[in-house]
Amino acid sequence: MKQFTVGHEDWSLHRKGLPDQQRHREKVRQAIREHLSDIISEESIIVSEEDRVVKIPVPAIREYRFRFDQGRQKQVGHGGDGLEIGDMVAGGCPPALSGKGAGTEPGSDYYEAEITLDELSELMFEDLHLPNLRDKPRPQLVTESVDFRDVRKRGPAGNLDRRRTIKETFRRNALKGRPGLQKFTPEDLRYRTWNPVRRPESAAVVLAMMDTSGSMGPFEKHVARSFFFWMVRFLKTRYDNVEVVFLAHHTEARETTQDEFFSRGESGGTRCSSVYRLALDIVAERYSPRQYNVYAFHFSDGDNLASDNDLCVALAGQLVGVSNLVGYGEIEGPYYYTSTLRSAFKKIADPRFVTVVLRDKSEVYSALRTFFRAGPADEVGPDA
Amino acid sequence: MHDMESLEKDIEEIMAAARQYGLDHRDMHFEICPPEVLYSFGAYRMPTRFGHWSFGKAYQRIKTEYDHNLSRMYEMVINTDPCYAFLLQGNTRIQNRLVIAHALAHSDFFKHNAYFARTAPRTVLESMTVAAGRIRNYEQAYGRERVEQFLDAALAVQEHVDYHHSPGTGRRYPAGESASHSKNDVLGFIARFGHGLESWQRDILAVVREESLYFRPQLATKLCNEGWATFWHLKIMHHLELTEEETVDFARMHAQLVQPSRLRVNPYLLGLSIFSDIDRRWGRDTVFEARATCDDPGLLRNYLTEELVRKMDLFVFRRIGYEWRVVEKDWQTVRDTLIQNLFNCGHPYILVETGDFNGRGELYLKHYYEGVELDVHYLEKTLPLVHRLWGRPVHLETVLEEKEMLFSFPGDKVGKRLI
């Protein structure tokens, strides 16, 4: 008698593990969300190309239980090449030999997760928005979403509208004089279908202003660039038509392209008033506050020419007057200055002027959240 | 690729060889699966089981290892009757012949090893399927999140069952309190006496407990079982007529399997060495006797010799500062360390002292300390999970730096004190 059978089922519909894989991924995403501030300022992400998959360190989702302290447990290994007492086996942490078989417990608490820049942006920007956005006569800013509000007889199976389908079955059976829920036929099937909804929003311009003077060291530049990198990404992800203008300055300010803005470093002294003046000129010439929501973000190490401070405060005050929000980010580098610009800016007491201090690259994320969260309580626009 | 017809012929040939050697396997069902399916079976350890994210995590790990070519699962054999062996679709003929021989030996082991005597292999697939269905229903009725959180907690203590009590008696406990209750059946104790557990929660605890009892013999005999299967696939493959190319391929696969590692004992290699040594010194009857009577600590205690330890160059190492260094090479110390690490399947022994500590229905657990401390971070994260099950304050006694300590979780945060 044959003692065996062989099967070769069609396994293509076997998707048993999917919900659990999905759930685990959700937990990983949650862990990423909780560690965003550490993750997003990684140099490898900032320099990555648009749609690349990036690798980020994610804390492993642990399954807690009572277990031995693996650092204290003695373990056994195979030598093979005559290791003697006192010889080093390894520098890292070896996975314990557990009863569950090799490799069940993760060797380290972090592992590399792969995520696309888009996914990462989505996690970061879920609840961010341009604050104080107001209606302007030139509708240019468009957000797109989908709305399920139509029902059709054909559609993808995933969109089957069960309630309506059952109603149809009842109706057809009732018409035939045999009311009840029996015999679904293809013509009973109803599918939900969607329409894209485009909501016109007001036009907006964002002025990205960065100090590129000699006192901006590699750390300060990295922090400023990280901020602007994510800011541009955020604006592009969320808004269709927001315009971004890049302004770089040392003692003089000039408008640059996006690539230049992110790549070049300059030297020389610092006169911050130059960039505020340029910003005001550009707003006056090209972006009338009547038609545009104006935002300006300036990043600097705060090491400004002392004689320039008063002028700077005056111009920044004017800029606030025509803007929905002006943000100033000061990066406190390893060499601590008794900051000049930030303390000078304390004179501007307008809820539309927001200052943040960044001491560590992980604070880029909180700066983003400060600037792009709900704005000042009173929703005041510029005096237009 | 291996076509069906020649696969069946190969199976017959390998079975005949196995029979000739005296192997007595169960009736077999071989199923050919694509990688994703095989990996999901590997992650769940069975083809049907309730859902939990930790299985999704295990799947992710297996898949990553495959994608990065770190390791490859060629087969999986489960303890059922008839015995199911899942072969990876795309295996070459020589790969399949090796894993079929390997699988038959596993099947023989499941059938004859004493520790598997009470694992109910005829009904396990069905009962797991039914339990998974019930848990799905609980998700519908009580919410996915609630069920998941409860499972998180139940799985945290799944190892603490008494496997000398057979599965199937899981739901019946003597009426009185702990007096007649097995002290190391923490999970069973909680299921029986936990405060405020709803019936669906008790059911989940019973399911987790029974499945843990089912898997327990496999964890307790990993070294024996893999050693046994490797011993036999080697014998059987030598018995078959292979072309030169096939011989090379087979040798490469086998070598991969028994590759020694400095950082952990390879159960295939150690098990194979021990069984070969028994065969050489005491003969085939003793080999069969060892497979019928031993679990891993037993096999090591009875058959790991000084000569073997030296031949395999086994050593004991531990962490000193930030490095891992060899600390012992004495063969008896090596053996005893191995046995100690496999004791209780590598899990700490946790006993129920009382379910009425302080006279207020609090749970008092005691870690039976044998020289290795618990991971305090894990301990502090696990106690709240036990509290989630027990419903009242929970305590765990253990030893840290030679002092007896009591960790307590009354419901808000973990505290510890000397006793």
Short mmCIF file of N, CA, C and O in Angstrom, two decimals, chain B residues 3-112:
data_model
loop_
_atom_site.label_atom_id
_atom_site.label_comp_id
_atom_site.label_asym_id
_atom_site.label_seq_id
_atom_site.Cartn_x
_atom_site.Cartn_y
_atom_site.Cartn_z
N ASP B 3 9.76 17.22 -11.66
CA ASP B 3 8.39 16.96 -12.12
C ASP B 3 7.72 15.92 -11.23
O ASP B 3 8.37 15.15 -10.53
N MET B 4 6.39 15.98 -11.24
CA MET B 4 5.58 15.17 -10.33
C MET B 4 5.89 13.69 -10.40
O MET B 4 5.99 13.01 -9.39
N GLU B 5 6.02 13.24 -11.63
CA GLU B 5 6.15 11.80 -11.81
C GLU B 5 7.45 11.30 -11.17
O GLU B 5 7.46 10.32 -10.41
N SER B 6 8.53 11.99 -11.48
CA SER B 6 9.80 11.52 -10.91
C SER B 6 9.85 11.79 -9.41
O SER B 6 10.49 11.06 -8.67
N LEU B 7 9.11 12.84 -8.96
CA LEU B 7 9.03 13.09 -7.52
C LEU B 7 8.42 11.89 -6.81
O LEU B 7 8.95 11.40 -5.81
N GLU B 8 7.30 11.39 -7.36
CA GLU B 8 6.66 10.25 -6.72
C GLU B 8 7.58 9.03 -6.70
O GLU B 8 7.63 8.29 -5.72
N LYS B 9 8.27 8.83 -7.80
CA LYS B 9 9.21 7.70 -7.85
C LYS B 9 10.30 7.85 -6.80
O LYS B 9 10.66 6.89 -6.12
N ASP B 10 10.81 9.08 -6.70
CA ASP B 10 11.87 9.32 -5.72
C ASP B 10 11.38 9.06 -4.31
O ASP B 10 12.09 8.47 -3.49
N ILE B 11 10.13 9.51 -4.04
CA ILE B 11 9.59 9.29 -2.69
C ILE B 11 9.54 7.79 -2.39
O ILE B 11 9.97 7.36 -1.32
N GLU B 12 9.05 7.03 -3.37
CA GLU B 12 8.96 5.58 -3.14
C GLU B 12 10.32 4.97 -2.86
O GLU B 12 10.48 4.15 -1.95
N GLU B 13 11.29 5.41 -3.65
CA GLU B 13 12.63 4.86 -3.49
C GLU B 13 13.21 5.20 -2.12
O GLU B 13 13.79 4.35 -1.43
N ILE B 14 13.00 6.47 -1.72
CA ILE B 14 13.56 6.91 -0.43
C ILE B 14 12.85 6.22 0.73
O ILE B 14 13.47 5.82 1.71
N MET B 15 11.52 6.03 0.57
CA MET B 15 10.78 5.34 1.63
C MET B 15 11.27 3.91 1.79
O MET B 15 11.39 3.39 2.91
N ALA B 16 11.54 3.26 0.64
CA ALA B 16 12.02 1.88 0.71
C ALA B 16 13.36 1.83 1.44
O ALA B 16 13.58 0.96 2.30
N ALA B 17 14.22 2.79 1.13
CA ALA B 17 15.53 2.83 1.80
C ALA B 17 15.35 3.05 3.29
O ALA B 17 15.99 2.38 4.12
N ALA B 18 14.46 3.99 3.65
CA ALA B 18 14.23 4.30 5.05
C ALA B 18 13.73 3.06 5.80
O ALA B 18 14.18 2.75 6.90
N ARG B 19 12.79 2.35 5.16
CA ARG B 19 12.25 1.14 5.79
C ARG B 19 13.36 0.11 6.03
O ARG B 19 13.43 -0.52 7.07
N GLN B 20 14.22 -0.01 5.02
CA GLN B 20 15.31 -0.96 5.12
C GLN B 20 16.20 -0.65 6.32
O GLN B 20 16.72 -1.55 6.96
N TYR B 21 16.36 0.61 6.60
CA TYR B 21 17.18 1.02 7.74
C TYR B 21 16.44 0.90 9.06
O TYR B 21 17.02 1.14 10.12
N GLY B 22 15.16 0.59 8.99
CA GLY B 22 14.41 0.43 10.23
C GLY B 22 13.64 1.66 10.68
O GLY B 22 13.10 1.69 11.78
N LEU B 23 13.59 2.70 9.83
CA LEU B 23 12.78 3.86 10.18
C LEU B 23 11.31 3.50 10.04
O LEU B 23 10.91 2.78 9.13
N ASP B 24 10.50 4.03 10.95
CA ASP B 24 9.07 3.72 10.94
C ASP B 24 8.29 5.03 11.00
O ASP B 24 7.94 5.50 12.07
N HIS B 25 8.10 5.63 9.84
CA HIS B 25 7.44 6.93 9.81
C HIS B 25 5.94 6.79 9.70
O HIS B 25 5.42 5.71 9.40
N ARG B 26 5.24 7.87 9.93
CA ARG B 26 3.78 7.87 9.72
C ARG B 26 3.49 7.95 8.23
O ARG B 26 4.38 8.25 7.43
N ASP B 27 2.23 7.73 7.86
CA ASP B 27 1.85 8.00 6.48
C ASP B 27 2.15 9.46 6.19
O ASP B 27 2.00 10.31 7.05
N MET B 28 2.58 9.71 4.95
CA MET B 28 3.06 11.06 4.64
C MET B 28 2.15 11.76 3.64
O MET B 28 1.59 11.14 2.74
N HIS B 29 2.01 13.07 3.81
CA HIS B 29 1.45 13.87 2.73
C HIS B 29 2.46 14.95 2.39
O HIS B 29 2.80 15.77 3.24
N PHE B 30 2.93 14.91 1.14
CA PHE B 30 3.86 15.94 0.69
C PHE B 30 3.08 16.99 -0.07
O PHE B 30 2.25 16.67 -0.92
N GLU B 31 3.34 18.24 0.26
CA GLU B 31 2.63 19.32 -0.41
C GLU B 31 3.65 20.32 -0.94
O GLU B 31 4.58 20.70 -0.22
N ILE B 32 3.47 20.68 -2.19
CA ILE B 32 4.45 21.61 -2.79
C ILE B 32 3.91 23.02 -2.70
O ILE B 32 2.81 23.31 -3.17
N CYS B 33 4.66 23.90 -2.08
CA CYS B 33 4.17 25.27 -1.83
C CYS B 33 5.12 26.31 -2.38
O CYS B 33 6.33 26.15 -2.29
N PRO B 34 4.56 27.42 -2.85
CA PRO B 34 5.40 28.55 -3.22
C PRO B 34 6.03 29.16 -1.96
O PRO B 34 5.52 28.96 -0.85
N PRO B 35 7.12 29.91 -2.13
CA PRO B 35 7.84 30.43 -0.96
C PRO B 35 6.97 31.16 0.06
O PRO B 35 7.04 30.85 1.25
N GLU B 36 6.11 32.09 -0.42
CA GLU B 36 5.34 32.89 0.55
C GLU B 36 4.50 31.99 1.45
O GLU B 36 4.33 32.28 2.63
N VAL B 37 3.96 30.91 0.86
CA VAL B 37 3.10 30.03 1.65
C VAL B 37 3.94 29.25 2.66
O VAL B 37 3.61 29.16 3.84
N LEU B 38 5.07 28.73 2.17
CA LEU B 38 5.95 27.99 3.07
C LEU B 38 6.42 28.88 4.23
O LEU B 38 6.44 28.46 5.37
N TYR B 39 6.76 30.13 3.91
CA TYR B 39 7.23 31.02 4.96
C TYR B 39 6.13 31.36 5.94
O TYR B 39 6.37 31.52 7.13
N SER B 40 4.91 31.48 5.43
CA SER B 40 3.84 31.78 6.39
C SER B 40 3.60 30.57 7.29
O SER B 40 3.38 30.73 8.48
N PHE B 41 3.73 29.35 6.76
CA PHE B 41 3.63 28.18 7.64
C PHE B 41 4.76 28.20 8.66
O PHE B 41 4.58 27.87 9.83
N GLY B 42 5.93 28.60 8.20
CA GLY B 42 7.07 28.67 9.10
C GLY B 42 6.85 29.69 10.21
O GLY B 42 7.18 29.44 11.37
N ALA B 43 6.26 30.82 9.84
CA ALA B 43 6.03 31.88 10.82
C ALA B 43 5.00 31.45 11.86
O ALA B 43 5.15 31.74 13.04
N TYR B 44 3.95 30.78 11.39
CA TYR B 44 2.88 30.35 12.31
C TYR B 44 3.19 29.00 12.93
O TYR B 44 2.50 28.54 13.82
N ARG B 45 4.20 28.33 12.37
CA ARG B 45 4.62 26.99 12.79
C ARG B 45 3.59 25.91 12.45
O ARG B 45 3.79 24.75 12.73
N MET B 46 2.46 26.33 11.88
CA MET B 46 1.42 25.39 11.46
C MET B 46 0.70 26.02 10.28
O MET B 46 0.73 27.23 10.10
N PRO B 47 0.00 25.18 9.47
CA PRO B 47 -0.73 25.79 8.35
C PRO B 47 -1.94 26.59 8.79
O PRO B 47 -2.36 27.50 8.11
N THR B 48 -2.52 26.24 9.93
CA THR B 48 -3.67 27.02 10.38
C THR B 48 -3.47 27.37 11.84
O THR B 48 -3.19 26.52 12.66
N ARG B 49 -3.58 28.63 12.13
CA ARG B 49 -3.46 29.07 13.51
C ARG B 49 -4.12 30.42 13.64
O ARG B 49 -4.30 31.10 12.63
N PHE B 50 -4.44 30.81 14.87
CA PHE B 50 -5.08 32.11 15.06
C PHE B 50 -4.13 33.21 14.60
O PHE B 50 -2.92 33.00 14.47
N GLY B 51 -4.68 34.39 14.39
CA GLY B 51 -3.85 35.48 13.90
C GLY B 51 -3.28 36.33 15.03
O GLY B 51 -3.91 36.52 16.05
N HIS B 52 -2.05 36.77 14.84
CA HIS B 52 -1.46 37.72 15.77
C HIS B 52 -0.29 38.38 15.05
O HIS B 52 0.40 37.74 14.26
N TRP B 53 -0.05 39.68 15.35
CA TRP B 53 0.99 40.39 14.61
C TRP B 53 2.37 39.78 14.76
O TRP B 53 3.22 39.94 13.89
N SER B 54 2.60 39.07 15.88
CA SER B 54 3.94 38.50 16.06
C SER B 54 4.25 37.48 14.97
O SER B 54 5.40 37.29 14.60
N PHE B 55 3.21 36.85 14.43
CA PHE B 55 3.45 35.92 13.32
C PHE B 55 3.81 36.69 12.05
O PHE B 55 4.58 36.23 11.22
N GLY B 56 3.20 37.86 11.91
CA GLY B 56 3.56 38.72 10.79
C GLY B 56 5.01 39.17 10.89
O GLY B 56 5.72 39.26 9.89
N LYS B 57 5.44 39.41 12.11
CA LYS B 57 6.83 39.79 12.32
C LYS B 57 7.76 38.63 11.97
O LYS B 57 8.77 38.82 11.30
N ALA B 58 7.39 37.44 12.42
CA ALA B 58 8.20 36.26 12.12
C ALA B 58 8.28 36.05 10.61
O ALA B 58 9.34 35.74 10.06
N TYR B 59 7.16 36.25 9.94
CA TYR B 59 7.14 36.10 8.47
C TYR B 59 8.11 37.07 7.83
O TYR B 59 8.89 36.73 6.95
N GLN B 60 8.06 38.31 8.31
CA GLN B 60 8.93 39.34 7.77
C GLN B 60 10.40 38.94 7.90
O GLN B 60 11.19 39.12 6.99
N ARG B 61 10.72 38.35 9.05
CA ARG B 61 12.11 37.96 9.29
C ARG B 61 12.53 36.83 8.35
O ARG B 61 13.59 36.88 7.72
N ILE B 62 11.65 35.83 8.23
CA ILE B 62 11.98 34.69 7.36
C ILE B 62 12.15 35.17 5.93
O ILE B 62 13.08 34.79 5.21
N LYS B 63 11.24 36.04 5.52
CA LYS B 63 11.28 36.53 4.14
C LYS B 63 12.53 37.36 3.89
O LYS B 63 13.18 37.24 2.85
N THR B 64 12.88 38.20 4.85
CA THR B 64 14.07 39.03 4.68
C THR B 64 15.31 38.16 4.55
O THR B 64 16.18 38.40 3.72
N GLU B 65 15.38 37.13 5.41
CA GLU B 65 16.53 36.25 5.33
C GLU B 65 16.61 35.58 3.97
O GLU B 65 17.69 35.40 3.41
N TYR B 66 15.45 35.23 3.44
CA TYR B 66 15.44 34.63 2.12
C TYR B 66 15.85 35.64 1.06
O TYR B 66 16.71 35.37 0.21
N ASP B 67 15.29 36.83 1.13
CA ASP B 67 15.60 37.86 0.14
C ASP B 67 17.09 38.21 0.15
O ASP B 67 17.67 38.52 -0.87
N HIS B 68 17.67 38.18 1.33
CA HIS B 68 19.09 38.52 1.42
C HIS B 68 19.98 37.29 1.31
O HIS B 68 21.16 37.35 1.60
N ASN B 69 19.34 36.17 0.97
CA ASN B 69 20.10 34.94 0.79
C ASN B 69 20.83 34.46 2.03
O ASN B 69 21.87 33.82 1.94
N LEU B 70 20.30 34.84 3.19
CA LEU B 70 20.98 34.42 4.41
C LEU B 70 20.68 32.97 4.73
O LEU B 70 21.54 32.22 5.13
N SER B 71 19.42 32.62 4.57
CA SER B 71 19.11 31.23 4.81
C SER B 71 17.91 30.92 3.95
O SER B 71 17.18 31.80 3.52
N ARG B 72 17.73 29.68 3.72
CA ARG B 72 16.63 29.32 2.86
C ARG B 72 15.91 28.13 3.46
O ARG B 72 16.54 27.17 3.89
N MET B 73 14.61 28.24 3.50
CA MET B 73 13.82 27.15 4.03
C MET B 73 13.47 26.25 2.84
O MET B 73 12.84 26.71 1.90
N TYR B 74 13.87 25.00 2.89
CA TYR B 74 13.55 24.10 1.78
C TYR B 74 12.30 23.27 2.06
O TYR B 74 11.67 22.76 1.16
N GLU B 75 12.03 23.12 3.35
CA GLU B 75 10.91 22.25 3.72
C GLU B 75 10.43 22.61 5.11
O GLU B 75 11.10 23.31 5.84
N MET B 76 9.25 22.08 5.43
CA MET B 76 8.80 22.16 6.81
C MET B 76 7.98 20.91 7.08
O MET B 76 7.17 20.50 6.25
N VAL B 77 8.22 20.30 8.21
CA VAL B 77 7.50 19.07 8.57
C VAL B 77 6.76 19.35 9.86
O VAL B 77 7.32 19.96 10.76
N ILE B 78 5.50 18.95 9.93
CA ILE B 78 4.77 19.21 11.17
C ILE B 78 4.32 17.91 11.80
O ILE B 78 4.16 16.88 11.13
N ASN B 79 4.13 17.97 13.10
CA ASN B 79 3.77 16.79 13.87
C ASN B 79 2.27 16.52 13.76
O ASN B 79 1.50 16.89 14.63
N THR B 80 1.87 15.91 12.64
CA THR B 80 0.48 15.53 12.47
C THR B 80 0.46 14.08 12.01
O THR B 80 1.49 13.52 11.63
N ASP B 81 -0.68 13.49 12.04
CA ASP B 81 -0.83 12.11 11.57
C ASP B 81 -2.06 12.04 10.67
O ASP B 81 -3.16 12.21 11.16
N PRO B 82 -1.92 11.84 9.35
CA PRO B 82 -0.67 11.68 8.59
C PRO B 82 0.23 12.91 8.70
O PRO B 82 -0.25 14.01 8.93
N CYS B 83 1.50 12.63 8.49
CA CYS B 83 2.50 13.68 8.69
C CYS B 83 2.61 14.54 7.44
O CYS B 83 2.81 14.03 6.34
N TYR B 84 2.45 15.86 7.62
CA TYR B 84 2.55 16.77 6.49
C TYR B 84 3.97 17.27 6.33
O TYR B 84 4.58 17.72 7.29
N ALA B 85 4.47 17.16 5.10
CA ALA B 85 5.77 17.75 4.79
C ALA B 85 5.56 18.73 3.64
O ALA B 85 5.00 18.37 2.60
N PHE B 86 5.95 19.98 3.86
CA PHE B 86 5.77 21.01 2.83
C PHE B 86 7.10 21.23 2.14
O PHE B 86 8.11 21.51 2.79
N LEU B 87 7.09 21.06 0.83
CA LEU B 87 8.32 21.22 0.06
C LEU B 87 8.26 22.54 -0.68
O LEU B 87 7.23 22.93 -1.21
N LEU B 88 9.39 23.21 -0.72
CA LEU B 88 9.44 24.48 -1.43
C LEU B 88 9.35 24.26 -2.93
O LEU B 88 10.12 23.49 -3.50
N GLN B 89 8.40 24.93 -3.52
CA GLN B 89 8.24 24.87 -4.97
C GLN B 89 9.51 25.43 -5.61
O GLN B 89 10.01 26.46 -5.19
N GLY B 90 10.02 24.72 -6.58
CA GLY B 90 11.25 25.21 -7.19
C GLY B 90 12.50 24.50 -6.68
O GLY B 90 13.59 24.73 -7.19
N ASN B 91 12.31 23.62 -5.67
CA ASN B 91 13.44 22.80 -5.25
C ASN B 91 13.93 21.97 -6.44
O ASN B 91 13.14 21.50 -7.24
N THR B 92 15.23 21.77 -6.53
CA THR B 92 15.74 20.85 -7.54
C THR B 92 15.49 19.41 -7.09
O THR B 92 15.12 19.18 -5.94
N ARG B 93 15.71 18.49 -7.99
CA ARG B 93 15.45 17.10 -7.65
C ARG B 93 16.33 16.66 -6.47
O ARG B 93 15.86 16.00 -5.56
N ILE B 94 17.59 17.07 -6.52
CA ILE B 94 18.48 16.63 -5.44
C ILE B 94 18.09 17.28 -4.12
O ILE B 94 18.11 16.63 -3.06
N GLN B 95 17.66 18.54 -4.17
CA GLN B 95 17.19 19.19 -2.94
C GLN B 95 15.99 18.46 -2.38
O GLN B 95 15.91 18.17 -1.19
N ASN B 96 15.07 18.11 -3.28
CA ASN B 96 13.88 17.41 -2.81
C ASN B 96 14.22 16.06 -2.21
O ASN B 96 13.65 15.66 -1.21
N ARG B 97 15.15 15.35 -2.85
CA ARG B 97 15.48 14.03 -2.30
C ARG B 97 16.07 14.16 -0.90
O ARG B 97 15.74 13.38 -0.01
N LEU B 98 16.92 15.14 -0.72
CA LEU B 98 17.48 15.34 0.63
C LEU B 98 16.37 15.67 1.63
O LEU B 98 16.29 15.07 2.70
N VAL B 99 15.50 16.62 1.28
CA VAL B 99 14.50 17.02 2.28
C VAL B 99 13.45 15.93 2.50
O VAL B 99 12.90 15.83 3.60
N ILE B 100 13.21 15.09 1.51
CA ILE B 100 12.27 13.99 1.73
C ILE B 100 12.85 12.99 2.74
O ILE B 100 12.19 12.57 3.69
N ALA B 101 14.11 12.67 2.56
CA ALA B 101 14.77 11.76 3.50
C ALA B 101 14.76 12.37 4.91
O ALA B 101 14.45 11.70 5.90
N HIS B 102 15.06 13.66 4.98
CA HIS B 102 15.07 14.40 6.23
C HIS B 102 13.68 14.36 6.87
O HIS B 102 13.53 14.09 8.07
N ALA B 103 12.65 14.58 6.05
CA ALA B 103 11.27 14.63 6.54
C ALA B 103 10.81 13.27 7.07
O ALA B 103 10.10 13.20 8.08
N LEU B 104 11.21 12.20 6.40
CA LEU B 104 10.81 10.87 6.87
C LEU B 104 11.38 10.59 8.26
O LEU B 104 10.71 10.01 9.11
N ALA B 105 12.61 11.03 8.47
CA ALA B 105 13.21 10.82 9.79
C ALA B 105 12.49 11.64 10.86
O ALA B 105 12.24 11.17 11.96
N HIS B 106 12.10 12.89 10.52
CA HIS B 106 11.31 13.68 11.47
C HIS B 106 10.01 12.96 11.80
O HIS B 106 9.59 12.91 12.95
N SER B 107 9.38 12.43 10.77
CA SER B 107 8.10 11.74 10.95
C SER B 107 8.28 10.54 11.89
O SER B 107 7.47 10.29 12.78
N ASP B 108 9.36 9.81 11.68
CA ASP B 108 9.68 8.68 12.55
C ASP B 108 9.89 9.16 13.99
O ASP B 108 9.42 8.54 14.94
N PHE B 109 10.56 10.29 14.11
CA PHE B 109 10.85 10.84 15.44
C PHE B 109 9.56 11.23 16.16
O PHE B 109 9.34 10.89 17.32
N PHE B 110 8.68 11.94 15.43
CA PHE B 110 7.39 12.33 16.02
C PHE B 110 6.63 11.09 16.50
O PHE B 110 5.98 11.10 17.53
N LYS B 111 6.72 10.04 15.71
CA LYS B 111 5.94 8.85 16.02
C LYS B 111 6.49 8.09 17.23
O LYS B 111 5.75 7.49 17.97
N HIS B 112 7.83 8.15 17.40
CA HIS B 112 8.42 7.26 18.40
C HIS B 112 9.00 7.93 19.63
O HIS B 112 9.24 7.27 20.62
#
